[in-house]
Amino acid sequence: MSISPQVNEQEGVTMRPMSGPDVERAAAETVSALAPHSGRDWQVPAGSLDWSCWTTAAHIAHDLTAYASQVASRAPSGYLPLDLRVRPGTPPAEVLTVVSASARLLSTAVTAADPADRAWHWGPCDPGGFAAMGVAELLLHTYDIARGLGLPWRPPPDLCAPVLARLFPDSPQGPPTESLLWSAGRLALPDRPRRTSWTWRAALTDSPAAEATTDRPAGRTGRAYEEDPRYK
């Protein structure tokens, strides 16, 4: 199965598959937005999430590493039995360094992969899909942390648009930033209430079971390891 360029109906342009450099650019946006504020209290909640800002940043690194491992291994039927754990007490500035390193791992894996490669994410997913998920994790959780720290940061629209095209093809038309934040349960739109649960479409097969598994409450991340005490 090949991945054809997708049309972003909001902008009326053809979207290319997301790539490794997109992941690194999103990570650079994260560091640029948050590093100047690494000396603040990162134990405050990250926006509407139950997690602290510190935990949310560690979660980003965890997911990026997991995605990189999937792409590199071409895992056919589940996530590899590994987890990245950031040591408790690590200063926020160093956590951001871990995020950058994890983003580079994902970028390298996606760049090295053949576009026809597939790895499991509740179904077969292409390297561009994993890149899109990595960018989404970075943009959405940077927004969460920024809200927790009282920063007026919003994801750049030119990165939001291809994420929407790949992961949220039924997202509402309008500015890509607001559409992505609405799609992921972060805010309400003038004509649409805030979502109380949501899912993105990464697998390349239509699977009701996959959608049920990845459905996420708006104020949580929807991952089983969120209860790990090392992330509290």
Short mmCIF file of C-alpha atoms in Angstrom, two decimals:
data_model
loop_
_atom_site.label_atom_id
_atom_site.label_comp_id
_atom_site.label_asym_id
_atom_site.label_seq_id
_atom_site.Cartn_x
_atom_site.Cartn_y
_atom_site.Cartn_z
CA MET A 1 0.00 0.00 0.00
CA SER A 2 1.43 3.41 -0.92
CA ILE A 3 0.65 6.73 0.70
CA SER A 4 -0.63 9.33 -1.71
CA PRO A 5 -0.29 13.05 -1.05
CA GLN A 6 -3.34 14.29 0.81
CA VAL A 7 -5.38 17.36 0.09
CA ASN A 8 -5.83 19.75 2.96
CA GLU A 9 -9.32 21.06 2.35
CA GLN A 10 -8.80 23.94 4.75
CA GLU A 11 -6.05 25.42 2.63
CA GLY A 12 -6.86 23.84 -0.74
CA VAL A 13 -3.31 22.56 -1.21
CA THR A 14 -1.78 19.15 -1.58
CA MET A 15 -0.09 17.91 1.58
CA ARG A 16 3.11 15.90 1.42
CA PRO A 17 3.64 13.10 3.95
CA MET A 18 5.26 14.33 7.15
CA SER A 19 8.97 13.67 7.50
CA GLY A 20 11.87 13.49 9.91
CA PRO A 21 12.77 17.17 9.52
CA ASP A 22 9.20 18.06 10.52
CA VAL A 23 9.75 16.24 13.82
CA GLU A 24 13.00 18.09 14.46
CA ARG A 25 11.43 21.42 13.62
CA ALA A 26 8.56 20.74 16.03
CA ALA A 27 11.08 19.83 18.73
CA ALA A 28 12.94 23.07 18.06
CA GLU A 29 9.66 24.94 18.54
CA THR A 30 9.21 23.16 21.87
CA VAL A 31 12.66 24.07 23.11
CA SER A 32 12.40 27.65 21.85
CA ALA A 33 9.08 28.15 23.64
CA LEU A 34 9.91 26.42 26.93
CA ALA A 35 13.66 26.55 27.56
CA PRO A 36 13.66 30.25 28.57
CA HIS A 37 11.22 29.30 31.35
CA SER A 38 12.98 26.16 32.60
CA GLY A 39 13.76 27.82 35.93
CA ARG A 40 10.10 28.12 36.87
CA ASP A 41 7.99 25.65 38.85
CA TRP A 42 7.27 22.75 36.49
CA GLN A 43 5.26 20.86 39.09
CA VAL A 44 2.17 22.93 38.27
CA PRO A 45 -0.49 21.23 36.10
CA ALA A 46 0.07 21.34 32.36
CA GLY A 47 -3.02 23.18 31.17
CA SER A 48 -6.08 20.96 31.39
CA LEU A 49 -4.06 17.77 31.93
CA ASP A 50 -3.81 15.95 35.22
CA TRP A 51 -0.03 15.77 34.77
CA SER A 52 2.51 18.36 35.85
CA CYS A 53 4.49 20.28 33.25
CA TRP A 54 7.54 18.15 34.12
CA THR A 55 5.63 14.90 33.68
CA THR A 56 4.17 16.09 30.38
CA ALA A 57 7.62 16.89 29.00
CA ALA A 58 8.88 13.46 30.08
CA HIS A 59 5.85 11.91 28.40
CA ILE A 60 6.74 13.63 25.10
CA ALA A 61 10.20 12.06 25.20
CA HIS A 62 8.72 8.66 26.05
CA ASP A 63 6.33 8.68 23.11
CA LEU A 64 8.88 9.93 20.60
CA THR A 65 11.26 7.16 21.63
CA ALA A 66 8.47 4.58 21.36
CA TYR A 67 7.57 5.80 17.87
CA ALA A 68 11.23 5.70 16.80
CA SER A 69 11.53 2.12 18.06
CA GLN A 70 8.43 1.08 16.15
CA VAL A 71 9.65 2.58 12.89
CA ALA A 72 13.18 1.18 13.27
CA SER A 73 11.97 -2.33 14.12
CA ARG A 74 8.95 -2.39 11.80
CA ALA A 75 7.14 -4.04 14.71
CA PRO A 76 4.20 -5.94 13.18
CA SER A 77 1.81 -6.59 16.04
CA GLY A 78 2.39 -4.42 19.09
CA TYR A 79 4.64 -1.90 20.78
CA LEU A 80 8.11 -3.11 21.74
CA PRO A 81 8.46 -3.96 25.45
CA LEU A 82 10.54 -0.93 26.33
CA ASP A 83 9.92 2.39 28.05
CA LEU A 84 11.94 5.58 28.37
CA ARG A 85 11.91 6.83 31.96
CA VAL A 86 13.33 10.24 32.85
CA ARG A 87 14.92 10.16 36.30
CA PRO A 88 12.83 11.95 38.96
CA GLY A 89 14.35 15.28 39.92
CA THR A 90 15.89 15.91 36.51
CA PRO A 91 15.83 19.70 35.93
CA PRO A 92 13.37 20.86 33.27
CA ALA A 93 16.18 22.11 31.04
CA GLU A 94 17.64 18.62 30.94
CA VAL A 95 14.23 17.07 30.32
CA LEU A 96 13.99 19.29 27.25
CA THR A 97 17.37 17.95 26.13
CA VAL A 98 15.92 14.44 26.40
CA VAL A 99 12.93 15.59 24.32
CA SER A 100 15.30 16.92 21.65
CA ALA A 101 17.30 13.69 21.62
CA SER A 102 14.13 11.60 21.34
CA ALA A 103 12.92 13.77 18.48
CA ARG A 104 16.23 13.24 16.69
CA LEU A 105 15.87 9.47 17.14
CA LEU A 106 12.41 9.55 15.57
CA SER A 107 13.58 11.84 12.79
CA THR A 108 16.49 9.55 11.98
CA ALA A 109 14.28 6.45 11.99
CA VAL A 110 11.68 8.05 9.72
CA THR A 111 14.30 9.40 7.32
CA ALA A 112 16.03 6.02 7.06
CA ALA A 113 12.78 4.09 6.55
CA ASP A 114 11.28 3.19 3.22
CA PRO A 115 7.88 4.92 2.79
CA ALA A 116 6.44 1.46 2.16
CA ASP A 117 7.57 0.22 5.59
CA ARG A 118 4.87 -0.47 8.15
CA ALA A 119 4.93 -0.69 11.94
CA TRP A 120 2.16 -1.29 14.44
CA HIS A 121 0.09 1.49 15.98
CA TRP A 122 -3.26 -0.23 16.49
CA GLY A 123 -2.87 -1.36 12.91
CA PRO A 124 -0.21 -0.85 10.22
CA CYS A 125 1.19 2.68 10.14
CA ASP A 126 3.64 4.23 7.67
CA PRO A 127 6.75 6.23 8.68
CA GLY A 128 4.99 9.48 7.75
CA GLY A 129 2.18 8.58 10.14
CA PHE A 130 4.65 8.13 12.99
CA ALA A 131 6.25 11.46 12.07
CA ALA A 132 2.81 13.09 12.19
CA MET A 133 2.13 11.57 15.61
CA GLY A 134 5.49 12.78 16.86
CA VAL A 135 4.79 16.30 15.66
CA ALA A 136 1.33 16.17 17.22
CA GLU A 137 2.75 15.05 20.58
CA LEU A 138 5.24 17.91 20.51
CA LEU A 139 2.79 20.61 19.46
CA LEU A 140 -0.10 19.61 21.70
CA HIS A 141 1.93 19.00 24.82
CA THR A 142 4.03 22.10 24.34
CA TYR A 143 0.73 23.97 24.26
CA ASP A 144 -0.31 22.20 27.48
CA ILE A 145 2.96 23.06 29.24
CA ALA A 146 2.84 26.64 27.99
CA ARG A 147 -0.65 27.02 29.43
CA GLY A 148 0.54 25.62 32.73
CA LEU A 149 3.39 28.14 32.81
CA GLY A 150 1.14 31.02 31.72
CA LEU A 151 2.79 31.45 28.31
CA PRO A 152 0.85 32.68 25.25
CA TRP A 153 2.37 30.06 22.89
CA ARG A 154 0.35 28.39 20.15
CA PRO A 155 1.42 25.75 17.62
CA PRO A 156 2.54 27.14 14.24
CA PRO A 157 -0.17 26.71 11.59
CA ASP A 158 2.17 25.35 8.91
CA LEU A 159 2.98 22.38 11.15
CA CYS A 160 -0.62 21.97 12.31
CA ALA A 161 -2.00 21.71 8.78
CA PRO A 162 -0.17 18.50 7.74
CA VAL A 163 -0.89 16.92 11.15
CA LEU A 164 -4.59 17.56 10.56
CA ALA A 165 -4.41 16.16 7.03
CA ARG A 166 -2.77 12.93 8.21
CA LEU A 167 -4.32 12.29 11.65
CA PHE A 168 -7.58 14.26 11.72
CA PRO A 169 -8.93 14.16 8.15
CA ASP A 170 -12.43 15.09 9.31
CA SER A 171 -11.31 18.14 11.25
CA PRO A 172 -13.34 21.33 10.77
CA GLN A 173 -12.28 23.87 8.21
CA GLY A 174 -10.67 27.02 9.49
CA PRO A 175 -7.29 28.16 10.87
CA PRO A 176 -5.12 25.03 11.30
CA THR A 177 -3.94 25.90 14.80
CA GLU A 178 -7.43 26.29 16.23
CA SER A 179 -8.65 23.24 14.30
CA LEU A 180 -5.89 21.05 15.73
CA LEU A 181 -6.45 22.28 19.28
CA TRP A 182 -10.17 21.61 18.93
CA SER A 183 -9.61 18.19 17.36
CA ALA A 184 -7.44 17.17 20.32
CA GLY A 185 -9.86 18.45 22.95
CA ARG A 186 -7.90 21.53 23.98
CA LEU A 187 -10.44 24.26 23.26
CA ALA A 188 -13.91 25.06 21.98
CA LEU A 189 -14.62 26.72 18.65
CA PRO A 190 -17.33 29.36 18.20
CA ASP A 191 -19.66 26.80 16.63
CA ARG A 192 -18.38 23.64 18.35
CA PRO A 193 -18.08 22.77 22.05
CA ARG A 194 -14.82 21.44 23.39
CA ARG A 195 -14.49 17.72 22.75
CA THR A 196 -14.67 15.47 25.80
CA SER A 197 -12.93 12.60 24.01
CA TRP A 198 -11.07 12.25 20.74
CA THR A 199 -8.93 9.97 18.61
CA TRP A 200 -6.55 10.33 15.71
CA ARG A 201 -6.28 8.04 12.70
CA ALA A 202 -2.75 6.77 12.33
CA ALA A 203 -3.31 3.18 11.23
CA LEU A 204 -3.88 2.72 7.52
CA THR A 205 -6.84 0.36 8.00
CA ASP A 206 -10.34 1.19 9.18
CA SER A 207 -10.63 -0.60 12.51
CA PRO A 208 -13.34 0.13 15.11
CA ALA A 209 -11.17 -1.61 17.70
CA ALA A 210 -8.28 0.69 16.90
CA GLU A 211 -10.41 3.79 17.35
CA ALA A 212 -11.71 2.52 20.68
CA THR A 213 -8.18 1.83 21.89
CA THR A 214 -6.80 5.24 20.99
CA ASP A 215 -9.78 7.29 22.15
CA ARG A 216 -8.49 9.84 24.64
CA PRO A 217 -10.32 11.87 27.28
CA ALA A 218 -9.74 15.55 26.66
CA GLY A 219 -7.96 16.14 29.95
CA ARG A 220 -5.74 13.05 29.83
CA THR A 221 -3.31 11.47 27.41
CA GLY A 222 -5.03 8.10 27.26
CA ARG A 223 -1.91 5.99 27.81
CA ALA A 224 -1.72 3.14 30.34
CA TYR A 225 1.59 4.26 31.83
CA GLU A 226 0.07 7.56 32.94
CA GLU A 227 -0.48 6.01 36.40
CA ASP A 228 3.22 5.16 36.83
CA PRO A 229 4.32 6.78 40.12
CA ARG A 230 7.63 7.76 38.54
CA TYR A 231 5.65 10.26 36.47
CA LYS A 232 3.90 11.91 39.41
#
